[in-house]
Short mmCIF file of C-alpha atoms and ligand atoms in Angstrom, two decimals:
data_model
loop_
_atom_site.label_atom_id
_atom_site.label_comp_id
_atom_site.label_asym_id
_atom_site.label_seq_id
_atom_site.Cartn_x
_atom_site.Cartn_y
_atom_site.Cartn_z
CA UNK L 1 41.14 -124.35 -91.14
CA UNK L 2 40.32 -128.06 -91.59
CA UNK L 3 37.61 -129.03 -94.07
CA UNK L 4 35.57 -132.23 -93.77
CA UNK L 5 32.77 -133.30 -96.11
CA UNK L 6 30.47 -136.26 -96.66
CA UNK L 7 27.60 -137.11 -99.02
CA UNK L 8 24.06 -137.10 -97.63
CA UNK L 9 20.85 -138.00 -99.47
CA UNK L 10 17.72 -136.02 -98.59
CA UNK L 11 14.67 -138.30 -98.65
CA UNK L 12 11.51 -136.43 -99.67
CA UNK L 13 8.22 -137.03 -97.85
CA UNK L 14 6.33 -136.86 -101.19
CA UNK L 15 7.52 -137.26 -104.76
CA UNK L 16 8.10 -133.67 -105.91
CA UNK L 17 6.89 -132.65 -109.37
CA UNK L 18 7.85 -129.45 -111.18
CA UNK L 19 7.27 -128.44 -114.82
CA UNK L 20 10.11 -130.55 -116.24
CA UNK L 21 10.68 -133.44 -113.78
CA UNK L 22 9.63 -135.44 -110.69
CA UNK L 23 11.95 -136.83 -107.99
CA UNK L 24 11.88 -138.59 -104.58
CA UNK L 25 15.31 -137.62 -103.20
CA UNK L 26 17.88 -134.82 -103.46
CA UNK L 27 21.64 -135.43 -103.33
CA UNK L 28 23.44 -133.22 -100.82
CA UNK L 29 26.83 -132.77 -99.16
CA UNK L 30 27.40 -131.87 -95.51
CA UNK L 31 30.59 -129.96 -94.72
CA UNK L 32 32.38 -128.87 -91.57
CA UNK L 33 35.17 -126.34 -91.12
CA UNK L 34 37.12 -126.77 -87.92
CA UNK L 35 39.66 -124.52 -86.20
CA UNK L 36 40.46 -123.57 -82.59
CA UNK L 37 37.99 -126.19 -81.36
CA UNK L 38 35.08 -124.44 -83.15
CA UNK L 39 33.14 -126.26 -85.88
CA UNK L 40 31.13 -124.46 -88.59
CA UNK L 41 28.45 -126.41 -90.46
CA UNK L 42 27.51 -126.05 -94.12
CA UNK L 43 25.46 -127.86 -96.73
CA UNK L 44 25.17 -128.17 -100.51
CA UNK L 45 21.78 -129.33 -101.84
CA UNK L 46 21.91 -130.33 -105.49
CA UNK L 47 18.66 -131.09 -107.36
CA UNK L 48 19.73 -133.06 -110.47
CA UNK L 49 18.62 -130.42 -113.00
CA UNK L 50 21.24 -127.95 -111.67
CA UNK L 51 24.29 -129.82 -113.02
CA UNK L 52 26.00 -130.45 -109.69
CA UNK L 53 26.38 -133.82 -107.97
CA UNK L 54 28.05 -135.39 -104.97
CA UNK L 55 30.95 -136.25 -107.31
CA UNK L 56 31.40 -132.68 -108.61
CA UNK L 57 31.10 -131.25 -105.09
CA UNK L 58 33.64 -133.75 -103.74
CA UNK L 59 36.08 -132.72 -106.48
CA UNK L 60 35.45 -129.04 -105.74
CA UNK L 61 35.99 -129.45 -101.98
CA UNK L 62 39.25 -131.30 -102.68
CA UNK L 63 40.40 -128.19 -104.59
CA UNK L 64 39.24 -125.83 -101.84
CA UNK L 65 40.85 -127.81 -99.02
CA UNK L 66 44.46 -126.51 -99.46
CA UNK L 67 43.16 -122.93 -99.74
CA UNK L 68 41.34 -123.24 -96.41
CA UNK L 69 44.28 -125.05 -94.81
CA UNK L 70 46.54 -122.12 -95.78
CA UNK L 71 44.04 -119.50 -94.61
CA UNK L 72 45.68 -117.23 -92.01
CA UNK L 73 42.63 -115.21 -90.96
CA UNK L 74 39.25 -116.96 -91.49
CA UNK L 75 37.41 -113.70 -90.70
CA UNK L 76 38.55 -112.22 -94.04
CA UNK L 77 35.61 -113.53 -96.05
CA UNK L 78 36.01 -110.82 -98.70
CA UNK L 79 39.39 -112.42 -99.50
CA UNK L 80 38.55 -116.08 -98.96
CA UNK L 81 35.19 -116.38 -100.75
CA UNK L 82 36.29 -114.74 -104.04
CA UNK L 83 39.33 -117.06 -104.01
CA UNK L 84 37.02 -120.08 -103.56
CA UNK L 85 34.73 -118.75 -106.31
CA UNK L 86 37.71 -118.46 -108.67
CA UNK L 87 38.75 -122.11 -108.21
CA UNK L 88 36.29 -123.24 -110.90
CA UNK L 89 33.21 -121.87 -112.69
CA UNK L 90 29.76 -123.09 -111.60
CA UNK L 91 29.71 -125.32 -108.51
CA UNK L 92 27.44 -122.77 -106.83
CA UNK L 93 25.97 -125.20 -104.28
CA UNK L 94 29.42 -126.49 -103.29
CA UNK L 95 30.56 -122.87 -102.93
CA UNK L 96 27.48 -122.11 -100.83
CA UNK L 97 28.29 -125.02 -98.50
CA UNK L 98 31.72 -123.50 -97.77
CA UNK L 99 30.28 -119.98 -97.42
CA UNK L 100 27.67 -121.22 -94.93
CA UNK L 101 30.21 -123.20 -92.89
CA UNK L 102 32.60 -120.22 -92.73
CA UNK L 103 29.79 -117.88 -91.65
CA UNK L 104 28.71 -120.39 -89.00
CA UNK L 105 32.29 -120.63 -87.71
CA UNK L 106 32.71 -116.83 -87.57
CA UNK L 107 29.35 -116.33 -85.81
CA UNK L 108 30.30 -118.93 -83.23
CA UNK L 109 33.66 -117.20 -82.65
CA UNK L 110 31.80 -113.89 -82.16
CA UNK L 111 29.20 -115.66 -80.02
CA UNK L 112 26.41 -114.02 -82.07
CA UNK L 113 23.82 -115.15 -84.62
CA UNK L 114 24.25 -113.65 -88.11
CA UNK L 115 20.93 -111.79 -88.00
CA UNK L 116 22.36 -109.86 -85.04
CA UNK L 117 25.70 -109.26 -86.76
CA UNK L 118 23.76 -107.84 -89.72
CA UNK L 119 21.66 -105.71 -87.38
CA UNK L 120 18.32 -107.35 -88.16
CA UNK L 121 15.20 -107.74 -86.02
CA UNK L 122 14.29 -111.45 -85.76
CA UNK L 123 10.65 -110.43 -85.15
CA UNK L 124 10.60 -109.20 -88.76
CA UNK L 125 11.28 -112.69 -90.13
CA UNK L 126 8.45 -113.25 -92.63
CA UNK L 127 5.93 -116.03 -92.97
CA UNK L 128 7.11 -118.80 -95.27
CA UNK L 129 5.15 -120.46 -98.01
CA UNK L 130 4.70 -124.22 -98.19
CA UNK L 131 5.35 -125.73 -101.61
CA UNK L 132 3.01 -128.12 -103.36
CA UNK L 133 4.47 -129.91 -106.38
CA UNK L 134 2.53 -130.93 -109.47
CA UNK L 135 0.39 -133.95 -108.55
CA UNK L 136 -2.97 -135.69 -108.76
CA UNK L 137 -6.00 -133.94 -107.17
CA UNK L 138 -6.08 -136.58 -104.36
CA UNK L 139 -2.46 -135.99 -103.37
CA UNK L 140 -2.86 -132.20 -103.72
CA UNK L 141 -5.80 -132.28 -101.26
CA UNK L 142 -3.71 -134.37 -98.83
CA UNK L 143 -0.81 -131.90 -99.05
CA UNK L 144 -3.15 -128.95 -98.45
CA UNK L 145 -4.31 -130.58 -95.19
CA UNK L 146 -0.62 -130.95 -94.16
CA UNK L 147 -0.11 -127.26 -94.97
CA UNK L 148 -2.81 -126.01 -92.58
CA UNK L 149 -0.40 -123.85 -90.47
CA UNK L 150 0.95 -121.98 -93.50
CA UNK L 151 -0.33 -118.52 -94.45
CA UNK L 152 0.82 -118.84 -98.07
CA UNK L 153 0.88 -121.88 -100.35
CA UNK L 154 3.33 -122.07 -103.24
CA UNK L 155 2.07 -124.05 -106.21
CA UNK L 156 4.15 -125.49 -109.01
CA UNK L 157 2.53 -125.01 -112.44
CA UNK L 158 3.73 -124.98 -116.03
CA UNK L 159 3.03 -128.45 -117.48
CA UNK L 160 -0.12 -127.57 -119.47
CA UNK L 161 -3.00 -125.03 -119.22
CA UNK L 162 -5.42 -127.88 -118.34
CA UNK L 163 -3.18 -129.28 -115.59
CA UNK L 164 -2.49 -125.73 -114.28
CA UNK L 165 -6.21 -124.92 -113.97
CA UNK L 166 -6.92 -128.31 -112.38
CA UNK L 167 -4.21 -127.70 -109.70
CA UNK L 168 -5.63 -124.28 -108.80
CA UNK L 169 -9.28 -125.42 -108.88
CA UNK L 170 -8.40 -128.39 -106.64
CA UNK L 171 -6.70 -126.12 -104.10
CA UNK L 172 -9.53 -123.59 -104.17
CA UNK L 173 -12.06 -126.35 -103.43
CA UNK L 174 -10.37 -126.88 -100.04
CA UNK L 175 -8.77 -123.58 -98.97
CA UNK L 176 -8.83 -119.80 -99.47
CA UNK L 177 -5.17 -119.41 -98.34
CA UNK L 178 -3.24 -117.02 -100.65
CA UNK L 179 -1.23 -118.79 -103.36
CA UNK L 180 2.04 -117.98 -105.04
CA UNK L 181 2.61 -119.64 -108.40
CA UNK L 182 5.91 -120.98 -109.73
CA UNK L 183 5.73 -121.81 -113.45
CA UNK L 184 9.41 -122.88 -113.57
CA UNK L 185 9.77 -121.47 -117.15
CA UNK L 186 6.86 -123.65 -118.27
CA UNK L 187 4.90 -121.05 -120.27
CA UNK L 188 6.60 -120.67 -123.65
CA UNK L 189 4.19 -118.26 -125.39
CA UNK L 190 3.70 -114.75 -123.97
CA UNK L 191 0.04 -114.40 -125.05
CA UNK L 192 -0.83 -117.75 -123.44
CA UNK L 193 1.14 -116.74 -120.33
CA UNK L 194 -0.81 -113.48 -120.07
CA UNK L 195 -4.13 -115.34 -120.46
CA UNK L 196 -3.11 -117.74 -117.67
CA UNK L 197 -2.04 -114.91 -115.35
CA UNK L 198 -5.33 -113.08 -115.99
CA UNK L 199 -7.16 -116.32 -115.10
CA UNK L 200 -5.06 -116.69 -111.91
CA UNK L 201 -5.32 -113.07 -110.68
CA UNK L 202 -8.91 -113.25 -109.32
CA UNK L 203 -8.16 -116.62 -107.66
CA UNK L 204 -6.14 -115.30 -104.73
CA UNK L 205 -2.69 -115.51 -106.37
CA UNK L 206 -0.04 -113.16 -104.93
CA UNK L 207 2.69 -113.34 -107.60
CA UNK L 208 4.10 -115.47 -110.43
CA UNK L 209 7.60 -116.90 -110.25
CA UNK L 210 9.55 -117.41 -113.51
CA UNK L 211 6.61 -117.57 -115.93
CA UNK L 212 8.71 -117.97 -119.08
CA UNK L 213 12.04 -119.55 -120.10
CA UNK L 214 15.03 -117.60 -118.82
CA UNK L 215 16.21 -116.98 -122.41
CA UNK L 216 12.94 -115.13 -123.20
CA UNK L 217 13.73 -111.97 -121.26
CA UNK L 218 12.18 -109.71 -123.94
CA UNK L 219 8.89 -111.64 -123.81
CA UNK L 220 9.00 -111.52 -120.00
CA UNK L 221 9.43 -107.73 -120.09
CA UNK L 222 6.40 -107.52 -122.42
CA UNK L 223 4.46 -109.73 -120.01
CA UNK L 224 5.50 -107.67 -116.97
CA UNK L 225 4.09 -104.50 -118.51
CA UNK L 226 0.67 -106.17 -118.95
CA UNK L 227 0.54 -108.60 -116.03
CA UNK L 228 -1.99 -107.90 -113.25
CA UNK L 229 0.35 -109.82 -110.86
CA UNK L 230 4.03 -109.22 -109.95
CA UNK L 231 6.56 -111.39 -111.81
CA UNK L 232 9.51 -112.75 -109.83
CA UNK L 233 12.75 -114.00 -111.43
CA UNK L 234 14.11 -117.35 -110.30
CA UNK L 235 15.93 -119.27 -113.05
CA UNK L 236 16.70 -115.86 -114.68
CA UNK L 237 18.44 -114.63 -111.52
CA UNK L 238 21.30 -116.79 -110.33
CA UNK L 239 23.96 -114.42 -109.01
CA UNK L 240 24.71 -110.80 -108.18
CA UNK L 241 25.60 -109.99 -111.80
CA UNK L 242 22.07 -111.01 -112.95
CA UNK L 243 20.15 -108.61 -110.72
CA UNK L 244 20.43 -105.49 -112.89
CA UNK L 245 19.25 -107.39 -116.03
CA UNK L 246 16.31 -108.84 -114.10
CA UNK L 247 15.19 -105.35 -113.11
CA UNK L 248 14.34 -104.81 -116.80
CA UNK L 249 11.89 -107.73 -117.02
CA UNK L 250 10.62 -108.57 -113.54
CA UNK L 251 9.10 -106.91 -110.47
CA UNK L 252 11.36 -108.87 -108.14
CA UNK L 253 13.89 -111.67 -107.69
CA UNK L 254 14.06 -115.00 -105.86
CA UNK L 255 17.42 -115.40 -104.10
CA UNK L 256 18.62 -118.89 -103.15
CA UNK L 257 21.90 -119.67 -101.41
CA UNK L 258 22.49 -122.73 -103.64
CA UNK L 259 22.30 -120.57 -106.80
CA UNK L 260 24.25 -117.55 -105.63
CA UNK L 261 27.16 -119.21 -103.73
CA UNK L 262 25.96 -118.40 -100.23
CA UNK L 263 25.16 -115.80 -97.61
CA UNK L 264 27.80 -113.24 -98.59
CA UNK L 265 26.57 -112.85 -102.16
CA UNK L 266 22.90 -113.20 -101.14
CA UNK L 267 23.29 -110.23 -98.79
CA UNK L 268 24.84 -108.15 -101.60
CA UNK L 269 22.00 -109.17 -103.97
CA UNK L 270 19.43 -108.02 -101.43
CA UNK L 271 21.08 -104.60 -101.10
CA UNK L 272 21.35 -104.17 -104.88
CA UNK L 273 17.77 -105.35 -105.50
CA UNK L 274 16.47 -102.85 -102.93
CA UNK L 275 18.44 -100.04 -104.60
CA UNK L 276 16.79 -101.00 -107.91
CA UNK L 277 13.31 -100.98 -106.35
CA UNK L 278 12.81 -104.73 -106.74
CA UNK L 279 10.75 -107.00 -104.51
CA UNK L 280 12.71 -109.81 -102.89
CA UNK L 281 11.87 -113.42 -102.25
CA UNK L 282 14.18 -115.79 -100.39
CA UNK L 283 13.90 -119.37 -101.61
CA UNK L 284 15.55 -122.74 -101.16
CA UNK L 285 15.97 -126.23 -102.58
CA UNK L 286 14.98 -129.26 -100.52
CA UNK L 287 17.62 -128.80 -97.82
CA UNK L 288 18.22 -129.76 -94.20
CA UNK L 289 17.74 -127.21 -91.43
CA UNK L 290 21.45 -126.37 -91.88
CA UNK L 291 21.12 -124.43 -95.16
CA UNK L 292 17.57 -123.33 -94.32
CA UNK L 293 18.73 -121.77 -91.03
CA UNK L 294 21.53 -119.98 -92.86
CA UNK L 295 19.06 -118.42 -95.31
CA UNK L 296 16.66 -117.64 -92.47
CA UNK L 297 19.31 -115.33 -90.96
CA UNK L 298 18.67 -112.98 -93.93
CA UNK L 299 14.90 -113.36 -93.92
CA UNK L 300 14.03 -110.17 -91.95
CA UNK L 301 15.30 -108.27 -95.04
CA UNK L 302 12.93 -109.80 -97.60
CA UNK L 303 9.30 -109.46 -98.70
CA UNK L 304 8.50 -113.16 -99.07
CA UNK L 305 10.18 -116.34 -97.89
CA UNK L 306 9.87 -119.82 -99.31
CA UNK L 307 12.00 -121.66 -96.77
CA UNK L 308 10.09 -124.89 -96.36
CA UNK L 309 12.90 -127.12 -97.70
CA UNK L 310 13.56 -128.91 -94.40
CA UNK L 311 9.91 -129.75 -93.70
CA UNK L 312 9.65 -131.47 -97.10
CA UNK L 313 12.26 -134.10 -96.12
CA UNK L 314 12.09 -137.14 -93.82
CA UNK L 315 15.70 -137.14 -92.60
CA UNK L 316 16.56 -133.63 -91.40
CA UNK L 317 19.76 -134.13 -89.39
CA UNK L 318 19.95 -130.56 -87.99
CA UNK L 319 18.03 -128.54 -85.45
CA UNK L 320 17.81 -124.84 -86.33
CA UNK L 321 15.30 -122.27 -87.54
CA UNK L 322 11.73 -123.52 -87.13
CA UNK L 323 8.34 -122.56 -88.56
CA UNK L 324 5.82 -121.50 -85.93
CA UNK L 325 2.29 -120.69 -87.10
CA UNK L 326 3.64 -120.33 -90.63
CA UNK L 327 6.29 -117.77 -89.59
CA UNK L 328 10.05 -118.30 -89.51
CA UNK L 329 11.46 -118.42 -85.97
CA UNK L 330 15.17 -117.70 -85.72
CA UNK L 331 16.99 -119.52 -82.92
CA UNK L 332 18.98 -117.36 -80.50
CA UNK L 333 22.16 -119.33 -81.07
CA UNK L 334 25.45 -118.12 -82.59
CA UNK L 335 26.43 -118.47 -86.24
CA UNK L 336 23.63 -119.88 -88.39
CA UNK L 337 21.98 -121.22 -85.21
CA UNK L 338 22.14 -124.97 -85.83
CA UNK L 339 23.32 -128.09 -84.07
CA UNK L 340 23.52 -131.63 -85.38
CA UNK L 341 20.81 -133.94 -84.04
MG1 LIG A 401 11.26 -121.25 -108.57
#
């Protein structure tokens, strides 16, 4: 199995503000695995706050290259992916890129899309939310107009109570579309967080993602028992091993390929979360249609999707899953269903 990789910078259509930062681009890596004339595509998207970079991913791929070159049977993902995971701690986006490329390669060899291999009904792919970062009222109104086809809007909050209320009031002046809120750990005090959630509940909000810092799991559990809205773990839930702990403080989890090392682990997290009675959201970073289409293969299994990463960028270099009338449409192509434009 030959491995190729190259850096790629995702250019955002709008500057993207969350509780702790604002940015205009996202560093990424595009990878290809190649054997028997079949090429599998993968991608690592690495927002700066997640401690990975094009340099760390390049170093990681250089370590993974001999392992893939020596791989006798690329279908044995339960052998290959744990070996890749064990090469170094962290590097979850780089690991996800390899996981996605290997899945794409296997699907193409089978001649089947992964949602079919997993036995899923593509008609059950959910609607996806469209994310609006923290911004001025003028820009927020402009983004809402762009988001007209979406059935759910995801709003980033968590900078201050005044700014949070202004964001929601601005959106409610122009649309009644249901909102999901992502506080990105921005609410540090549980009483204040509860007051904010009680203010949000009658304003058409569906759930709250990561209200409090990931270290404050006890406060989050307190909040969950009083909250009129479901609480969904994001920063608190990175990998499979986190799911059980999150069941003690949240109503559900947000799974992202770039956090959890890819499709294999994401699928296991979904099965475990269901067994624990948790709600499941499938999220993304800003990504091309490569990683988005990979995640979309799992989307018929989840309650909510937030897979708008590719529509937030100007330079999507893949064709794959699309969004039609706000709903995810899975292409009937093998593997993760993408081709390079
Ligand atoms: Mg989030």
